[in-house]
Tab-separated table of C-alpha atoms in Angstrom:
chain	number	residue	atom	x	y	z
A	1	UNK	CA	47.186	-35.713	-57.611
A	2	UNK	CA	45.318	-32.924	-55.318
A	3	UNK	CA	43.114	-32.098	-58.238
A	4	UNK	CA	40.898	-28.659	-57.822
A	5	UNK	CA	42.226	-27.041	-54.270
A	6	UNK	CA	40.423	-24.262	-52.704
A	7	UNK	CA	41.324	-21.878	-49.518
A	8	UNK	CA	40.159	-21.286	-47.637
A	9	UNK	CA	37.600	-23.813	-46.394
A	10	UNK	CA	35.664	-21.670	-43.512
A	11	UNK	CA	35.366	-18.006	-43.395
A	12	UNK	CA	32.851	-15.575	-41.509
A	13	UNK	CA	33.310	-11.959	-42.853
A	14	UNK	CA	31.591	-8.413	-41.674
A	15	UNK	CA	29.605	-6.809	-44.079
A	16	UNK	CA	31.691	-4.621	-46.177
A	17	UNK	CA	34.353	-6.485	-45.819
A	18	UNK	CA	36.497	-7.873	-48.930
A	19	UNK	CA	38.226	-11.147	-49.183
A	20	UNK	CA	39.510	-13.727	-51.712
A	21	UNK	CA	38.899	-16.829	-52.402
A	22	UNK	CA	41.389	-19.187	-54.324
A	23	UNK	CA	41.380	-22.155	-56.399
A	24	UNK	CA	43.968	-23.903	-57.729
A	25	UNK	CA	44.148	-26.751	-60.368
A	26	UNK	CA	46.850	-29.361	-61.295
A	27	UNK	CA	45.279	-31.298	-64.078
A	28	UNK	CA	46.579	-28.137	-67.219
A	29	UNK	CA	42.816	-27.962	-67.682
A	30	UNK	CA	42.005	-24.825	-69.832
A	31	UNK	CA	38.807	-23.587	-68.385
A	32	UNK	CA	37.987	-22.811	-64.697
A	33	UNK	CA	34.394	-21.822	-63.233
A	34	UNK	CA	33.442	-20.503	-59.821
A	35	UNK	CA	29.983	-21.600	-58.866
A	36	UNK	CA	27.708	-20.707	-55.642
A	37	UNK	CA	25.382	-23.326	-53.932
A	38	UNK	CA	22.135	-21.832	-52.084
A	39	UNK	CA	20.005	-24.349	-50.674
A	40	UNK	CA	17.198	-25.260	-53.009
A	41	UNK	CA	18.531	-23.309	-55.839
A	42	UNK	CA	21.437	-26.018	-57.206
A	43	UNK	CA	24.055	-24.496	-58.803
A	44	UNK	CA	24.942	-20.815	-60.269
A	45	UNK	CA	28.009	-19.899	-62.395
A	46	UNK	CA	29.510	-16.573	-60.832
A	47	UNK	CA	32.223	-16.144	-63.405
A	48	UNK	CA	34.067	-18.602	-65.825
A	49	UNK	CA	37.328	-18.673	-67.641
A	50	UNK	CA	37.511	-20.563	-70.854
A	51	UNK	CA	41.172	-20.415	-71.178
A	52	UNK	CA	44.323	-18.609	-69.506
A	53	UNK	CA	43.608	-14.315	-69.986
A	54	UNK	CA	40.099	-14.490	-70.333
A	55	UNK	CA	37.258	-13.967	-68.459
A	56	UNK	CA	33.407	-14.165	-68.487
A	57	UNK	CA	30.435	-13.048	-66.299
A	58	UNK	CA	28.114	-15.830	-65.608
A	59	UNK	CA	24.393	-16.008	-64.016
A	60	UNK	CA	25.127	-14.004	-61.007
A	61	UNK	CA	28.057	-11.533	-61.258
A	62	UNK	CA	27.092	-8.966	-59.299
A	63	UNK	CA	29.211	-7.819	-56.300
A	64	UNK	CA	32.298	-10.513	-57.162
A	65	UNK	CA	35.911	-9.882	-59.239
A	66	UNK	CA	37.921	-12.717	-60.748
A	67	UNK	CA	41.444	-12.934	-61.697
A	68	UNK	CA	42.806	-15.981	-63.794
A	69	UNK	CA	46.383	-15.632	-62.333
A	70	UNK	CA	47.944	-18.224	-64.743
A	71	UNK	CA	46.615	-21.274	-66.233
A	72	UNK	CA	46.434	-22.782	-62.736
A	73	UNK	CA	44.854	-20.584	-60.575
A	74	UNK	CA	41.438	-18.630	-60.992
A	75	UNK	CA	40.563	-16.687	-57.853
A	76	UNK	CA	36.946	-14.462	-56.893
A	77	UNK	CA	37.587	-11.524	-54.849
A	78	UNK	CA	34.330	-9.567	-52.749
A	79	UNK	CA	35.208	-6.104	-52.520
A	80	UNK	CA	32.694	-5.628	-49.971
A	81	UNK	CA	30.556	-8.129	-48.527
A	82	UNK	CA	26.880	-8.114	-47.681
A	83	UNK	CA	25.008	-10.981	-46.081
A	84	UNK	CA	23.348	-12.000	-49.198
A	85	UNK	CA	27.114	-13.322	-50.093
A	86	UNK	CA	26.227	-16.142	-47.305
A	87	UNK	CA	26.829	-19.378	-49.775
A	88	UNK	CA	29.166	-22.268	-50.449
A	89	UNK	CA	31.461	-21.601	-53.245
A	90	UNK	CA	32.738	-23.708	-55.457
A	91	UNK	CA	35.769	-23.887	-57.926
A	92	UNK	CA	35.618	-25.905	-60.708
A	93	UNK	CA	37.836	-26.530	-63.734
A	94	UNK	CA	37.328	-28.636	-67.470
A	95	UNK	CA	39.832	-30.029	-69.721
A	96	UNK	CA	38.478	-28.322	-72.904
A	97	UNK	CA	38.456	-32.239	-74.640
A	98	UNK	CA	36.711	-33.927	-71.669
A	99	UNK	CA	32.820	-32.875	-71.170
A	100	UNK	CA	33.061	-33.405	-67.248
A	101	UNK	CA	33.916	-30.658	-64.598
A	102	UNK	CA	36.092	-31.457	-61.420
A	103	UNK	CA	35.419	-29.490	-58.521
A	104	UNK	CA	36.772	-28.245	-55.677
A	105	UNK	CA	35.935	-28.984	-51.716
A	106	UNK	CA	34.293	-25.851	-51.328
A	107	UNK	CA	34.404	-22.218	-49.177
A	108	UNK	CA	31.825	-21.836	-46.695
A	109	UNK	CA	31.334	-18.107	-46.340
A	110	UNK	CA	29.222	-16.443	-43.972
A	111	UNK	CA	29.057	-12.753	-43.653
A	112	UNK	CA	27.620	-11.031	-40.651
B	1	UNK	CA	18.234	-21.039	-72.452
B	2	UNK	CA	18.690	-24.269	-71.426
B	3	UNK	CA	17.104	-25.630	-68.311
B	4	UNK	CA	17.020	-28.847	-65.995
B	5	UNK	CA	14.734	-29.857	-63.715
B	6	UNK	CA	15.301	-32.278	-60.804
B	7	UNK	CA	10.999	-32.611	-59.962
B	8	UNK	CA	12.141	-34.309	-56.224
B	9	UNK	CA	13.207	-32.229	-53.522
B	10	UNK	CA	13.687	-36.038	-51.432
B	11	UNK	CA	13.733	-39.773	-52.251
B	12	UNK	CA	13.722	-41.879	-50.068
B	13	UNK	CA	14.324	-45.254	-50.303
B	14	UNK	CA	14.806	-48.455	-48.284
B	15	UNK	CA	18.045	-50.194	-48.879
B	16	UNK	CA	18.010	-53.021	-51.058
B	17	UNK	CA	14.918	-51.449	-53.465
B	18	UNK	CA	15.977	-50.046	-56.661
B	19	UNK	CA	16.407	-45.957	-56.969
B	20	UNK	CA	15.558	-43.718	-59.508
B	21	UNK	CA	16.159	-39.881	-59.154
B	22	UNK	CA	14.346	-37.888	-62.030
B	23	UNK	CA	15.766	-35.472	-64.446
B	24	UNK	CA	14.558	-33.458	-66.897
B	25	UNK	CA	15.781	-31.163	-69.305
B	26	UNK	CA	15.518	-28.299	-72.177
B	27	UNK	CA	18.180	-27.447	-74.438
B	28	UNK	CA	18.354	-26.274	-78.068
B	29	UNK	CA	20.647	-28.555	-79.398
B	30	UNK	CA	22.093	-31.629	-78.718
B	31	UNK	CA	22.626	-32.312	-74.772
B	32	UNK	CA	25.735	-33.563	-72.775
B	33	UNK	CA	23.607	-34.894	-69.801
B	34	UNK	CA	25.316	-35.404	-66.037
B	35	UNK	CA	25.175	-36.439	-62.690
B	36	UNK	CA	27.362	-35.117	-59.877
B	37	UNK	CA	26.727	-36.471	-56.132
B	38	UNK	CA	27.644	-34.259	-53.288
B	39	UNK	CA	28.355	-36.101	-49.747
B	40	UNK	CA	27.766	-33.542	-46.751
B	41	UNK	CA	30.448	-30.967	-46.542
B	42	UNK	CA	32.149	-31.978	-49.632
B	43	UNK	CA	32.756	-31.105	-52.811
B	44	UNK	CA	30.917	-32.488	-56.296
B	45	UNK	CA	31.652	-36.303	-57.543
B	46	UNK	CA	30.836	-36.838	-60.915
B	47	UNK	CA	29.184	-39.815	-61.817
B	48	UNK	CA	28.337	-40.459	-65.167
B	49	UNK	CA	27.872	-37.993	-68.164
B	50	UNK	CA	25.694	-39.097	-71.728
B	51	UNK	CA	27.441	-37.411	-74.780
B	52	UNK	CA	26.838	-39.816	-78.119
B	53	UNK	CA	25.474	-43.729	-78.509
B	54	UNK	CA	24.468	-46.047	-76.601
B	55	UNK	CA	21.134	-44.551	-74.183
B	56	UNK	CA	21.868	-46.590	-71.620
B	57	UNK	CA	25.068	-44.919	-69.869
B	58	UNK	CA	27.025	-46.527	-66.928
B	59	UNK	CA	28.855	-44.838	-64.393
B	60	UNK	CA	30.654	-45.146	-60.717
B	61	UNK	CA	29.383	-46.961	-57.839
B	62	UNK	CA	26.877	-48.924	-59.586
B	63	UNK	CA	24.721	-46.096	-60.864
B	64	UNK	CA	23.609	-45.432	-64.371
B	65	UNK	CA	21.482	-43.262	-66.514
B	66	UNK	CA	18.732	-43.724	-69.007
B	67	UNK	CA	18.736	-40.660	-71.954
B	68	UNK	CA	15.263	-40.469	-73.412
B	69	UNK	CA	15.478	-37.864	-76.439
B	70	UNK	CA	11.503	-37.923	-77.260
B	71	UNK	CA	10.834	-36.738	-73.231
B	72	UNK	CA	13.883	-34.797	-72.476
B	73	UNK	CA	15.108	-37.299	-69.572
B	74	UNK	CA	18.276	-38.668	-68.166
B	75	UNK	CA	17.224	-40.586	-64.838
B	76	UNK	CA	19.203	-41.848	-62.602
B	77	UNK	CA	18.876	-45.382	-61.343
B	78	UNK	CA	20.629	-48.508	-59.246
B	79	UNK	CA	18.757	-51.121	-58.954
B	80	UNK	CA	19.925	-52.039	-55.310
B	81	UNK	CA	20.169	-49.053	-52.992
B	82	UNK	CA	22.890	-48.837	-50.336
B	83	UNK	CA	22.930	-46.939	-46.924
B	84	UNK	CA	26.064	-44.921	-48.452
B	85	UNK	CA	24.244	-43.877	-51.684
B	86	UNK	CA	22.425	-41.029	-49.148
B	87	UNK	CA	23.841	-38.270	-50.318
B	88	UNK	CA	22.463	-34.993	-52.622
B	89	UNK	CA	22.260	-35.460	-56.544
B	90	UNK	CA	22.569	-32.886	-58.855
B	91	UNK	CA	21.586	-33.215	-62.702
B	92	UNK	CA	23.573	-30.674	-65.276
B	93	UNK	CA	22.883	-30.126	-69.188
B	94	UNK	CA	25.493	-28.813	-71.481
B	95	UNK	CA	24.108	-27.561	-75.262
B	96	UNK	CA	26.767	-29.702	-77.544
B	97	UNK	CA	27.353	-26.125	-79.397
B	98	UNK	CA	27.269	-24.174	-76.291
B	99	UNK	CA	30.293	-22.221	-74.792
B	100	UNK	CA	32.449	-22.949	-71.748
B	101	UNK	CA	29.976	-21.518	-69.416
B	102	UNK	CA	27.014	-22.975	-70.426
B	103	UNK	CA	26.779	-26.200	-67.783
B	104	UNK	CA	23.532	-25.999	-66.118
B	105	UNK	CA	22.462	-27.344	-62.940
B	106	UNK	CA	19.373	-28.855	-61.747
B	107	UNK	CA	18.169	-27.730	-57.855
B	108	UNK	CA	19.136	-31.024	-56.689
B	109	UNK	CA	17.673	-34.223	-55.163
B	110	UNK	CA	18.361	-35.558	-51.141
B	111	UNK	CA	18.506	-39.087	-51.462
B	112	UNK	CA	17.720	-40.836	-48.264
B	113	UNK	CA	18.622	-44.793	-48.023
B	114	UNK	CA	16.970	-46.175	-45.138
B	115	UNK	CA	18.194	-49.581	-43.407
């Protein structure tokens, strides 16, 4: 059971560059989140889907896209990146009768 | 809004001493109150999670949680560190009546176990 997958796990972009980053989920949850980590700063939601065709701005929206492809897979697209994209993102996903999220292994991103 | 605050940037420890890493939190409602550990260059572990009864709540690797409604805590304690436990610990509120999105995270708290 892989659980929450993401690709890919490295990635160095030029600013104004785009890229996407996917997650993937085995575990039929309904709702899928992708977070960014900053150091000091925990945590913020980028963009959240509660179930499969929906979609919802979080804290920090600005400068990402997400698609929910299917009830599986939830990916966040830069159109074009600028260095304060430089995080670790996360995908997460929630059964919608379990409280707990299960997350991914992470994308380092730098852009240059 | 609903808020949590880890107060500890670092705790360190020396193995064999109990831990506690401190959580606080605001919320309008009723909480669901977690912990998530993060090992370096991996993804989030939960832990444990409060949601109804009993305060004291136990969770994975010999870790539990204290919720304390009258000062807005959930703490997180073992009372016999470990070398391993050194890792990053993250606190996270959800309102009971709040929508999919709203899981909030604290800043997080280094713990350092030192042999």
């Amino acid at each position: 059971n892989a659980g929450v997958t993401q690709t890919p796990k490295f990635q160095v972009l030029k600013t104004g560059q785009s890229m996407t980053l996917q997650c993937a989920q085995d575990m039929n949850h309904n709702s899928m989140y992708w977070y960014r980590q900053d150091p000091g700063m925990g945590l913020r939601l980028i963009y959240y889907s509660a179930s499969e065709g929906t979609t919802d701005k979080g804290e920090v929206p600005n400068g990402y896209n997400v698609s929910r492809l299917n009830k599986r897979e939830f990916s966040l697209r830069l159109e074009s990146a600028a260095p304060s994209q430089t995080s670790v993102y996360f995908c997460a996903s929630r059964d919608r009768g379990l409280a707990e999220a299960f997350f991914g292994q992470g994308t380092r991103l730098t852009v240059v | 809004a609903q808020s949590v605050a880890q107060p500890e940037d670092q705790v360190n420890v020396a193995e064999g001493n109990p831990l506690t890493v401190k959580c606080t939190y605001s919320v309008s409602g009723n909480p669901y109150l977690f912990w998530y550990v993060q090992y370096p260059n991996r993804g989030l572990q939960f832990l444990l999670k409060y949601i109804t009864g009993d305060n004291l709540v136990k969770g994975s690797y010999g870790f539990e949680a204290e919720f304390n409604k009258s000062q807005t805590s959930f703490h997180l304690k073992k009372p016999s560190a470990l070398v391993s436990d050194s890792a990053l610990y993250f606190c996270a509120v959800r309102d009971i009546a709040g929508s999919a999105r709203q899981l909030t995270f604290g800043s997080g708290t280094q713990l350092t176990v030192l042999p």
